[in-house]
Coordinates of C-alpha atoms and ligand atoms in Angstrom, one line a residue:
M1 CA 0.3 0.0 0.1
Q2 CA 1.4 3.3 -0.7
Q3 CA -0.1 5.5 1.5
H4 CA 2.4 7.3 2.9
I5 CA 4.1 10.5 1.2
V6 CA 7.5 10.5 2.1
L7 CA 10.2 13.1 1.5
V8 CA 14.0 12.5 1.0
G9 CA 17.1 14.4 -0.3
L10 CA 20.1 16.1 1.0
S11 CA 19.9 18.6 4.1
G12 CA 18.5 21.8 2.5
S13 CA 16.4 20.1 -0.3
G14 CA 13.3 21.5 1.5
K15 CA 11.9 18.6 3.2
T16 CA 10.9 20.2 6.4
T17 CA 9.4 23.1 4.6
V18 CA 7.3 21.4 1.6
A19 CA 6.0 18.7 3.8
P20 CA 3.3 20.8 5.5
L21 CA 2.1 22.1 2.3
I22 CA 1.6 18.9 0.7
A23 CA 0.1 17.8 4.2
Q24 CA -2.4 20.5 4.4
S25 CA -3.3 20.2 0.6
L26 CA -4.5 16.6 0.9
G27 CA -5.8 17.2 4.6
R28 CA -3.6 15.0 6.2
R29 CA -1.2 15.1 9.3
C30 CA 2.4 15.6 8.8
V31 CA 5.8 14.2 10.9
D32 CA 9.5 14.9 10.7
T33 CA 11.5 11.9 11.8
D34 CA 14.4 14.5 13.1
T35 CA 11.9 16.1 14.7
D36 CA 10.7 12.9 16.8
I37 CA 14.2 11.7 17.4
V38 CA 14.7 15.2 19.3
V39 CA 11.6 15.0 20.6
K40 CA 12.2 11.6 21.9
A41 CA 16.0 11.8 22.6
Q42 CA 15.6 15.3 24.3
R43 CA 18.7 16.4 23.0
P44 CA 19.8 18.1 19.5
I45 CA 20.9 15.9 16.7
A46 CA 24.3 17.2 16.7
D47 CA 24.8 16.2 20.7
I48 CA 23.8 12.5 19.7
F49 CA 25.9 12.4 17.0
A50 CA 29.4 13.9 18.9
R51 CA 28.1 11.5 22.2
E52 CA 27.1 8.1 20.3
G53 CA 28.2 8.0 16.8
E54 CA 26.3 8.1 13.7
A55 CA 25.4 4.5 14.1
A56 CA 23.3 4.9 17.4
F57 CA 21.6 8.1 15.3
R58 CA 20.4 5.7 12.7
A59 CA 18.8 2.9 14.9
L60 CA 17.0 5.8 16.4
E61 CA 16.2 7.0 12.7
T62 CA 14.8 3.4 12.2
Q63 CA 12.6 3.3 15.3
A64 CA 11.1 7.0 14.5
L65 CA 10.5 5.5 10.8
A66 CA 8.7 2.5 11.6
A67 CA 6.7 4.3 14.4
A68 CA 5.6 6.9 11.3
L69 CA 5.0 4.3 9.2
E70 CA 2.4 2.5 11.0
Q71 CA 0.1 5.2 11.2
Q72 CA -2.5 6.2 8.6
S73 CA -1.6 8.4 5.5
L74 CA 0.9 10.8 6.8
V75 CA 3.4 13.3 5.0
I76 CA 6.6 12.5 6.3
A77 CA 9.8 14.7 6.2
T78 CA 13.1 12.4 7.1
G79 CA 16.6 13.5 7.4
G80 CA 19.3 13.4 4.3
G81 CA 20.7 10.3 5.7
I82 CA 17.6 8.3 6.0
V83 CA 18.7 6.1 2.8
E84 CA 21.7 5.2 4.5
S85 CA 20.4 2.2 6.3
S86 CA 19.0 -0.8 4.4
A87 CA 16.5 -1.3 7.2
N88 CA 15.4 2.2 6.3
R89 CA 15.1 1.5 2.6
E90 CA 13.1 -1.6 3.0
L91 CA 10.6 0.1 5.1
L92 CA 10.6 3.0 2.6
R93 CA 10.0 0.9 -0.5
A94 CA 7.3 -1.3 1.2
N95 CA 5.0 1.5 2.7
A96 CA 5.5 5.1 0.6
F97 CA 5.2 6.8 -1.9
V98 CA 8.9 8.3 -2.2
V99 CA 9.5 12.0 -3.5
W100 CA 13.1 12.9 -4.0
L101 CA 13.8 16.6 -3.4
H102 CA 17.0 17.0 -5.6
A103 CA 18.8 20.3 -5.5
R104 CA 21.9 21.2 -7.2
T105 CA 25.2 21.6 -4.3
P106 CA 25.2 25.8 -4.9
S107 CA 21.5 26.1 -4.0
L108 CA 22.0 23.7 -1.1
V109 CA 25.2 25.5 0.4
E110 CA 23.1 29.1 0.3
R111 CA 19.8 27.6 1.8
L112 CA 21.9 25.9 4.5
Q113 CA 24.0 29.0 5.5
A114 CA 21.5 29.8 8.0
M115 CA 21.4 26.7 9.8
T116 CA 23.6 25.3 12.7
D117 CA 22.4 21.7 13.6
R118 CA 23.9 19.7 10.6
P119 CA 26.5 17.8 12.3
L120 CA 27.5 16.1 9.0
L121 CA 28.3 19.2 6.9
G122 CA 31.4 20.2 8.8
D123 CA 33.6 23.3 8.2
N124 CA 33.5 23.1 4.5
P125 CA 29.7 22.5 3.7
E126 CA 30.4 22.2 -0.1
D127 CA 32.8 19.8 0.0
A128 CA 30.9 17.7 2.4
L129 CA 27.4 17.9 0.4
Q130 CA 29.2 17.1 -2.5
K131 CA 30.8 13.8 -1.0
M132 CA 27.1 12.9 0.2
A133 CA 25.7 13.2 -2.8
A134 CA 28.0 11.1 -4.8
R135 CA 27.3 8.6 -2.1
R136 CA 23.2 9.2 -1.7
T137 CA 21.9 9.8 -5.4
P138 CA 21.9 6.2 -6.5
L139 CA 20.3 5.6 -3.4
Y140 CA 17.5 8.3 -3.7
A141 CA 17.0 7.6 -7.1
D142 CA 16.6 3.6 -6.5
L143 CA 13.8 4.5 -4.3
A144 CA 12.3 7.7 -5.5
D145 CA 8.7 7.4 -7.3
L146 CA 9.0 11.2 -8.1
I147 CA 11.9 13.1 -8.3
I148 CA 11.8 16.8 -8.3
T149 CA 13.9 19.6 -9.3
T150 CA 14.1 22.3 -6.5
D151 CA 16.7 25.0 -7.6
D152 CA 14.3 27.5 -9.2
Q153 CA 11.1 26.2 -7.6
S154 CA 8.8 27.7 -4.5
P155 CA 8.0 25.4 -1.6
Q156 CA 4.5 25.7 -2.8
Q157 CA 5.4 25.1 -6.2
I158 CA 7.2 21.7 -5.2
A159 CA 4.0 20.8 -2.9
D160 CA 1.6 21.3 -6.0
E161 CA 3.7 19.3 -8.3
V162 CA 3.9 16.1 -5.8
V163 CA 0.0 16.5 -4.9
R164 CA -0.8 16.3 -8.5
T165 CA 1.6 13.6 -9.4
Y166 CA 0.6 11.5 -6.4
S167 CA -3.2 11.9 -7.3
M168 CA -2.8 11.0 -11.0
R169 CA -1.2 8.0 -9.6
Q170 CA -3.6 7.0 -6.9
Q171 CA -6.4 7.9 -9.9
R172 CA -4.5 5.6 -12.4
S173 CA -4.2 2.5 -10.2
A174 CA -7.7 3.1 -9.4
S175 CA -8.9 3.5 -12.7
A176 CA -6.7 0.5 -14.1
G177 CA -9.4 -1.4 -11.9
V178 CA -9.3 -5.4 -11.9
Q179 CA -10.4 -7.6 -14.8
V180 CA -13.2 -10.1 -15.0
S181 CA -12.9 -12.8 -17.7
T182 CA -15.3 -15.2 -17.9
P183 CA -17.0 -17.5 -20.9
G184 CA -19.8 -15.4 -20.5
G185 CA -17.9 -12.3 -20.9
S186 CA -14.5 -10.1 -19.9
Y187 CA -15.2 -6.8 -18.5
A188 CA -13.4 -4.1 -16.2
V189 CA -14.4 -3.4 -12.4
L190 CA -13.4 0.1 -11.6
A191 CA -13.5 1.4 -8.2
G192 CA -12.7 5.2 -7.0
P193 CA -13.6 8.4 -6.2
G194 CA -15.4 10.4 -9.1
L195 CA -15.6 7.8 -11.5
L196 CA -19.1 8.4 -12.3
D197 CA -18.0 11.1 -14.9
S198 CA -16.3 8.6 -17.2
L199 CA -19.2 6.7 -17.5
P200 CA -20.3 8.7 -21.2
Q201 CA -16.8 7.6 -22.4
H202 CA -16.8 4.0 -21.3
L203 CA -20.3 3.6 -22.8
H204 CA -18.9 5.0 -25.9
Q205 CA -15.6 2.8 -25.6
L206 CA -17.7 -0.3 -25.2
G207 CA -20.1 0.7 -28.3
L208 CA -23.4 1.1 -26.4
R209 CA -24.9 3.7 -28.2
G210 CA -28.6 2.9 -28.0
R211 CA -30.9 4.1 -25.6
A212 CA -29.6 3.8 -21.5
W213 CA -32.5 2.3 -19.2
L214 CA -31.8 3.5 -15.8
I215 CA -33.1 1.5 -13.3
S216 CA -32.4 2.1 -9.6
D217 CA -34.7 2.1 -6.0
T218 CA -36.4 4.9 -5.0
T219 CA -34.0 6.0 -2.6
V220 CA -30.8 6.0 -4.5
M221 CA -32.7 7.3 -7.8
A222 CA -33.5 10.5 -5.3
L223 CA -30.1 11.1 -4.3
H224 CA -28.4 10.0 -7.4
G225 CA -30.6 9.3 -10.4
D226 CA -30.6 13.2 -11.9
R227 CA -27.0 13.4 -12.0
V228 CA -26.8 10.4 -13.8
Q229 CA -29.3 11.0 -16.1
Q230 CA -28.1 14.7 -16.9
L231 CA -24.4 13.4 -17.2
L232 CA -25.9 10.8 -19.8
R233 CA -27.7 13.8 -21.8
D234 CA -25.1 16.3 -22.1
H235 CA -23.2 13.7 -23.7
G236 CA -26.1 13.1 -26.2
H237 CA -27.3 9.8 -24.8
T238 CA -31.0 9.0 -24.7
V239 CA -32.1 8.0 -21.1
E240 CA -35.3 6.6 -19.5
A241 CA -35.2 6.2 -15.7
Y242 CA -37.6 3.8 -13.5
S243 CA -37.5 3.2 -9.9
I244 CA -38.3 0.0 -8.3
P245 CA -39.7 0.2 -4.2
T246 CA -36.5 0.2 -2.1
G247 CA -35.9 -3.1 0.1
E248 CA -35.3 -6.8 -0.1
Q249 CA -38.6 -7.7 0.2
Y250 CA -39.5 -6.2 -3.6
K251 CA -36.5 -8.2 -4.8
T252 CA -39.2 -10.6 -6.6
L253 CA -41.0 -11.3 -9.8
D254 CA -44.0 -9.0 -9.5
T255 CA -41.2 -6.1 -9.4
V256 CA -39.6 -7.7 -12.7
R257 CA -42.6 -7.9 -14.2
G258 CA -43.3 -3.9 -13.5
A259 CA -39.9 -3.4 -15.5
Y260 CA -40.8 -5.9 -17.9
D261 CA -44.0 -3.4 -18.7
W262 CA -42.0 -0.1 -18.7
L263 CA -39.0 -1.3 -21.2
L264 CA -41.4 -3.4 -23.6
R265 CA -44.0 -0.2 -23.8
A266 CA -41.4 1.8 -24.3
G267 CA -39.5 0.1 -27.4
V268 CA -36.6 -1.6 -25.7
E269 CA -34.3 -2.8 -28.4
R270 CA -31.4 -5.3 -28.6
G271 CA -28.5 -2.7 -28.6
D272 CA -29.8 -0.8 -25.9
V273 CA -28.0 -1.0 -22.6
V274 CA -29.7 -1.2 -18.7
L275 CA -27.7 0.9 -16.1
A276 CA -28.2 -0.8 -12.9
L277 CA -27.8 2.3 -10.1
G278 CA -28.2 1.0 -6.6
G279 CA -27.2 -1.7 -4.2
G280 CA -27.3 -5.7 -4.6
V281 CA -31.1 -5.4 -4.5
V282 CA -31.0 -3.3 -7.6
G283 CA -28.1 -5.0 -9.2
D284 CA -29.7 -8.2 -9.0
L285 CA -32.9 -7.4 -10.0
A286 CA -32.1 -4.8 -12.9
G287 CA -29.2 -7.6 -14.0
F288 CA -32.0 -10.1 -14.0
V289 CA -34.5 -7.9 -16.0
A290 CA -31.4 -7.3 -18.8
A291 CA -30.7 -11.0 -18.7
T292 CA -34.3 -12.1 -19.9
V293 CA -35.7 -9.1 -21.6
L294 CA -35.6 -9.8 -25.6
R295 CA -33.6 -13.0 -24.5
G296 CA -30.8 -10.2 -23.2
I297 CA -29.4 -7.1 -23.6
A298 CA -26.5 -5.5 -22.1
V299 CA -26.1 -4.3 -18.4
I300 CA -23.5 -1.9 -16.5
Q301 CA -23.5 -2.3 -12.8
L302 CA -23.1 1.2 -10.7
P303 CA -22.9 -0.3 -7.4
T304 CA -23.9 2.6 -4.6
T305 CA -23.4 0.4 -1.5
V306 CA -19.8 -1.1 0.0
L307 CA -21.7 -4.7 -0.6
A308 CA -22.2 -4.4 -4.2
T309 CA -19.2 -2.6 -4.9
V310 CA -17.0 -5.7 -3.6
D311 CA -19.4 -8.3 -4.2
S312 CA -22.7 -8.5 -5.9
A313 CA -22.2 -6.4 -8.7
L314 CA -19.4 -8.3 -10.2
G315 CA -19.6 -12.0 -11.1
G316 CA -22.9 -11.9 -13.2
K317 CA -25.2 -13.5 -10.8
T318 CA -28.5 -12.1 -11.1
G319 CA -31.9 -12.8 -9.8
V320 CA -34.7 -12.6 -7.3
D321 CA -36.1 -14.0 -4.2
H322 CA -39.2 -16.4 -3.9
A323 CA -41.2 -17.1 -0.8
V324 CA -39.3 -20.1 0.0
G325 CA -36.1 -18.9 0.2
K326 CA -33.7 -16.1 -1.3
N327 CA -32.3 -15.9 -4.8
L328 CA -34.2 -19.0 -5.9
I329 CA -35.0 -17.5 -9.4
G330 CA -32.4 -16.2 -11.9
A331 CA -29.9 -16.3 -14.5
F332 CA -25.9 -15.8 -14.8
H333 CA -25.5 -12.6 -17.0
Q334 CA -22.3 -10.9 -17.1
P335 CA -22.3 -7.0 -16.8
R336 CA -20.1 -5.2 -19.6
L337 CA -18.5 -3.0 -16.8
V338 CA -18.6 -2.5 -13.3
L339 CA -18.2 1.2 -12.8
A340 CA -18.3 2.2 -9.0
D341 CA -17.8 5.7 -7.9
T342 CA -17.0 5.8 -4.1
N343 CA -18.4 9.5 -3.6
L344 CA -21.5 8.0 -3.6
L345 CA -21.0 5.8 -0.8
A346 CA -21.1 8.9 1.2
T347 CA -25.1 9.4 1.3
L348 CA -25.3 5.5 2.4
P349 CA -26.3 5.1 6.0
S350 CA -23.4 3.8 8.1
P351 CA -25.4 0.7 9.4
E352 CA -25.3 -0.1 5.5
R353 CA -21.9 0.2 5.2
A354 CA -20.8 -1.8 8.0
A355 CA -22.6 -4.7 6.6
G356 CA -21.1 -4.3 3.2
W357 CA -17.8 -4.6 4.6
A358 CA -19.1 -8.2 6.2
E359 CA -18.3 -9.6 2.5
A360 CA -14.9 -7.9 2.1
I361 CA -14.0 -9.4 5.7
K362 CA -15.4 -12.6 4.0
H363 CA -13.3 -12.7 0.8
G364 CA -10.2 -11.9 3.3
V365 CA -11.0 -15.0 5.6
I366 CA -11.7 -17.5 2.5
G367 CA -8.5 -16.2 0.6
D368 CA -6.8 -13.3 1.0
A369 CA -5.1 -12.9 4.4
A370 CA -3.4 -9.6 3.7
L371 CA -6.7 -7.9 2.9
F372 CA -7.9 -9.4 6.1
A373 CA -5.2 -7.9 8.4
D374 CA -5.6 -4.4 6.6
L375 CA -9.0 -4.5 7.0
R376 CA -8.5 -5.0 10.7
Q377 CA -5.5 -2.2 10.7
S378 CA -8.1 0.2 8.9
A379 CA -11.8 -0.3 10.0
A380 CA -12.0 2.8 11.6
D381 CA -10.9 4.7 8.5
V382 CA -12.9 2.9 5.9
L383 CA -16.2 2.9 7.9
A384 CA -15.2 6.8 7.9
L385 CA -14.5 6.8 3.9
E386 CA -11.0 8.0 4.1
E387 CA -9.3 8.1 0.8
P388 CA -7.2 6.7 -0.6
I389 CA -7.4 3.7 1.8
T390 CA -11.4 3.2 1.2
G391 CA -11.1 3.0 -3.0
E392 CA -7.9 0.8 -2.6
L393 CA -9.5 -1.7 0.0
L394 CA -12.9 -1.8 -2.3
Q395 CA -11.0 -2.6 -5.1
R396 CA -8.7 -5.2 -3.4
A397 CA -12.0 -7.1 -2.1
A398 CA -13.3 -6.7 -5.6
A399 CA -10.0 -8.2 -6.7
Y400 CA -10.3 -11.5 -5.1
K401 CA -13.7 -11.7 -6.3
A402 CA -12.6 -11.0 -9.6
R403 CA -10.2 -14.1 -9.5
V404 CA -12.4 -16.4 -8.5
V405 CA -15.7 -15.7 -10.7
S406 CA -12.9 -15.5 -13.5
G407 CA -11.8 -19.4 -12.7
D408 CA -15.2 -20.7 -12.0
E409 CA -17.8 -18.4 -13.8
R410 CA -20.8 -21.3 -13.0
E411 CA -19.9 -22.3 -9.6
Q412 CA -18.7 -25.6 -10.6
G413 CA -15.3 -25.3 -8.5
T414 CA -14.1 -22.7 -6.2
R415 CA -16.6 -20.1 -6.6
I416 CA -18.6 -21.9 -4.1
L417 CA -16.0 -20.5 -1.5
L418 CA -17.8 -17.1 -1.7
N419 CA -20.7 -18.7 -0.5
Y420 CA -18.7 -18.7 3.2
G421 CA -21.2 -17.9 5.6
H422 CA -24.2 -18.0 3.6
T423 CA -25.7 -21.3 4.1
I424 CA -26.5 -19.9 7.5
G425 CA -26.7 -16.2 6.8
H426 CA -29.6 -16.7 4.0
A427 CA -31.4 -19.0 6.7
V428 CA -31.2 -16.2 8.9
E429 CA -32.0 -13.6 6.6
T430 CA -35.6 -15.3 5.4
E431 CA -36.0 -16.2 8.9
S432 CA -35.8 -12.3 10.0
A433 CA -38.0 -11.4 7.4
Y434 CA -35.4 -9.2 6.0
T435 CA -35.0 -7.0 8.9
L436 CA -31.7 -7.7 9.4
R437 CA -29.4 -6.6 6.6
H438 CA -28.0 -8.9 4.4
G439 CA -24.1 -8.3 5.1
E440 CA -25.3 -8.4 9.2
C441 CA -26.9 -12.2 8.6
V442 CA -23.3 -13.2 6.6
A443 CA -21.5 -11.9 9.4
I444 CA -23.4 -14.3 11.4
G445 CA -23.3 -17.2 9.2
M446 CA -19.9 -16.6 9.3
M447 CA -19.3 -17.3 13.0
A448 CA -21.8 -20.2 12.8
A449 CA -19.9 -21.6 9.7
G450 CA -16.4 -20.5 11.7
G451 CA -17.7 -22.4 15.0
I452 CA -18.7 -25.7 12.7
A453 CA -14.8 -25.7 11.4
Q454 CA -13.5 -24.9 14.9
R455 CA -15.5 -28.5 16.4
L456 CA -14.2 -30.4 13.2
G457 CA -10.9 -29.5 14.5
L458 CA -10.1 -27.3 10.8
F459 CA -9.8 -24.1 12.6
S460 CA -8.3 -22.5 15.4
S461 CA -10.1 -21.1 18.6
A462 CA -7.6 -18.2 18.0
A463 CA -8.7 -17.6 14.2
L464 CA -12.3 -17.6 15.1
A465 CA -11.7 -15.4 17.7
E466 CA -9.4 -13.3 15.5
Q467 CA -12.4 -13.3 12.9
Q468 CA -14.9 -12.6 15.8
A469 CA -12.9 -9.4 16.9
V470 CA -12.5 -8.0 13.3
L471 CA -16.3 -8.2 12.4
E472 CA -17.0 -6.8 15.8
L473 CA -14.7 -3.4 14.9
F474 CA -16.8 -3.1 11.9
G475 CA -19.6 -3.2 14.2
L476 CA -21.5 -6.3 12.6
P477 CA -23.6 -8.5 14.8
T478 CA -21.8 -12.1 15.6
R479 CA -24.6 -13.5 17.8
L480 CA -28.1 -14.7 17.0
S481 CA -30.7 -12.9 18.7
E482 CA -33.5 -14.7 20.5
S483 CA -36.2 -13.5 18.1
I484 CA -34.5 -15.8 15.4
D485 CA -35.9 -19.3 15.5
I486 CA -33.2 -22.0 15.5
E487 CA -35.7 -24.8 14.5
Q488 CA -36.4 -22.7 11.4
V489 CA -33.2 -21.6 10.6
M490 CA -32.3 -25.6 10.3
T491 CA -35.1 -26.2 8.0
R492 CA -34.5 -23.5 6.0
I493 CA -30.9 -24.6 5.6
G494 CA -32.0 -27.8 3.5
S495 CA -33.8 -25.2 0.9
D496 CA -30.4 -23.1 0.0
K497 CA -28.8 -23.6 -3.3
K498 CA -25.8 -25.2 -2.2
V499 CA -27.7 -28.3 -1.2
R500 CA -26.5 -31.3 -3.5
A501 CA -28.2 -34.8 -3.2
K502 CA -29.6 -33.7 -0.1
R503 CA -26.3 -33.2 1.4
V504 CA -25.4 -29.3 2.6
R505 CA -22.0 -28.4 1.0
W506 CA -20.4 -26.2 4.0
V507 CA -18.0 -23.6 3.0
L508 CA -15.4 -23.9 6.1
P509 CA -12.2 -22.0 7.1
T510 CA -9.1 -23.7 7.6
E511 CA -7.1 -20.7 8.9
I512 CA -7.2 -16.8 8.1
G513 CA -7.1 -16.7 3.9
A514 CA -7.7 -20.4 3.2
A515 CA -11.5 -22.6 3.4
T516 CA -12.3 -26.1 2.2
I517 CA -15.8 -27.4 1.1
R518 CA -17.2 -30.1 3.5
D519 CA -20.6 -32.1 2.9
D520 CA -20.0 -34.2 6.0
V521 CA -21.4 -31.7 8.8
P522 CA -23.8 -33.7 11.0
L523 CA -26.9 -31.6 11.3
D524 CA -26.6 -31.8 15.2
L525 CA -23.6 -30.3 15.5
V526 CA -24.5 -27.6 13.2
M527 CA -27.7 -27.2 16.1
D528 CA -24.9 -26.9 18.7
V529 CA -22.9 -24.3 17.1
L530 CA -26.2 -22.0 16.5
S531 CA -27.3 -22.7 20.3
D532 CA -23.7 -21.4 21.4
L533 CA -24.3 -17.9 19.2
R534 CA -27.4 -17.4 21.3
Ligands
NAD1 N1 -25.2 -11.3 -6.9 C1 -24.5 -11.8 -6.4 O1 -23.7 -12.3 -6.5 C2 -24.7 -11.4 -4.8 C3 -23.7 -11.4 -4.1 C4 -23.9 -11.1 -2.6 C5 -25.4 -10.3 -2.4 N2 -26.3 -10.0 -3.0 C6 -27.6 -9.4 -3.2 O2 -27.5 -7.9 -2.7 C7 -28.6 -7.8 -1.8 C8 -28.4 -6.8 -0.6 O3 -27.4 -5.8 -1.5 P1 -27.2 -4.4 -0.5 O4 -26.7 -4.5 1.0 O5 -26.4 -3.4 -1.5 O6 -28.8 -3.6 0.1 P2 -29.5 -2.9 -1.1 O7 -29.6 -3.0 -2.3 O8 -31.0 -3.3 -0.2 O9 -28.9 -1.2 -0.4 C9 -29.1 -1.1 1.0 C10 -30.2 0.0 1.3 O10 -29.2 1.2 1.2 C11 -30.0 2.1 0.1 N3 -28.8 2.8 -0.8 C12 -28.1 1.9 -1.5 N4 -27.1 2.6 -2.2 C13 -27.1 4.2 -1.4 C14 -26.8 5.3 -1.6 N5 -25.1 5.4 -1.8 N6 -27.0 6.3 -0.6 C15 -28.4 6.2 0.4 N7 -28.6 5.1 0.3 C16 -28.2 3.9 -0.6 C17 -30.9 1.4 -0.8 O11 -32.2 2.2 -1.0 C18 -31.3 0.2 0.6 O12 -32.1 0.9 1.3 C19 -28.9 -8.9 -1.4 O13 -30.3 -8.8 -2.5 C20 -28.5 -10.1 -1.9 O14 -28.8 -11.6 -1.6 C21 -25.7 -10.7 -4.4

């Protein structure tokens, strides 16, 4: 993760002056490793050098750097010699966007004339700087993600250049996105702030020049529908819009019928495109409408919830619920593009955000231990929608699903792993009459499946506790409330789609980052685990 911006360069290159300007522009905190060392040691740097020598100073510097890098998204000014230590270079390479502020020696000498606390410069600063430059230049150059020649620029100009380049790289890495490749279609999954504005350009590139049929729910249409329609009209598209009622209880064939009536009466054609703007309910339902009307037209998913961004919008599973259970009617229909503008998440109520992260935590538990660890570390920041960490973790969680789906579009093999937590989760969701959110039910389902795995000796108690801790950091439920009837949950498990030849196929974790499938779990063990979750 390149979230810290670290300034390196010789004494006098302007790191301490420029760092606060960058921090101010990006709304971040700024630290200076030299200042941190002085505050901690309660002595000037020259004194540390004189009494304990350079090696002791470098050790203090490594401690100060490591402590700074453990925090989130800082701008860090460093001492000129920080690159001399290989430990420091490794830390920087792994954790930072490194900017080398470069200047010619005469400029440095001029700037340094007023300063006294420069222990390595001695009586002949010009000569000392030249020697340092010769030694450190290859080290700076090797580490730098960006090199700025500072001689003729003001500190503000330098800061502006850093911010511009850094932001461009962030956007580029977000817009490079993730690719899903399946027999049913290949497409990009893009997540990041402000991406909605690129929709007209994407429609053009995909050759989708027919009418755009925007489907959303009443809530999201009221918040963001006008903007999408205006954007497309401004770029010469014809747009029609249709709202379905908000809520899982409307993810039904009756609602689908209403959408068919609207599309067919208004003359939808094969070359048109459905735009699904909303959470998983809209994505599933609009995707199913697109899969079936006129035997299938294009759909673009514009997810507006965390859950839809990391999970439901990609993979091509579309469908609606039936009174017997969730998602029992549907079709595989891959979108032509998934475009998630993370700015739209700002209007999403906090409990909905938290619920969505359950699916990302699930991806961490079943297959991406690094994602799990980063979610634990950044829980508060992503719940507050801090960027760039939010876009980055959404993209990584989506990337995990993209990899799985690309290898197994129709759930013949590994894709079933994505159902971790869903066997019991779906049963609890239906049993709660949809008063619990999907992600909340998945969290409970993960605790149940984790508990089953632990009793079977597949998953350690420590790993189960870790899973619980991270779910709780995101404010997700990890226990079954009294209102859920366990007997009913057991009955509903039998009608889940993952039942094959009357045997329930359980996705069970074996450690954080790995899972397996078992169909030999005794039902009384499941019953015991559910009772323990009360
Ligand atoms: N197809 C798949 O592979 C797949 C995978 C996982 C889940 N799902 C399905 O996804 C659905 C759950 O999706 P969800 O959690 O996104 O729920 P959702 O679609 O019901 O959205 C949650 C709520 O947030 C509102 N909302 C959405 N975006 C908003 C925004 N930006 N600002 C303000 N309000 C906003 C919605 O109106 C709704 O009230 C379930 O039906 C589940 O079965 C499908």
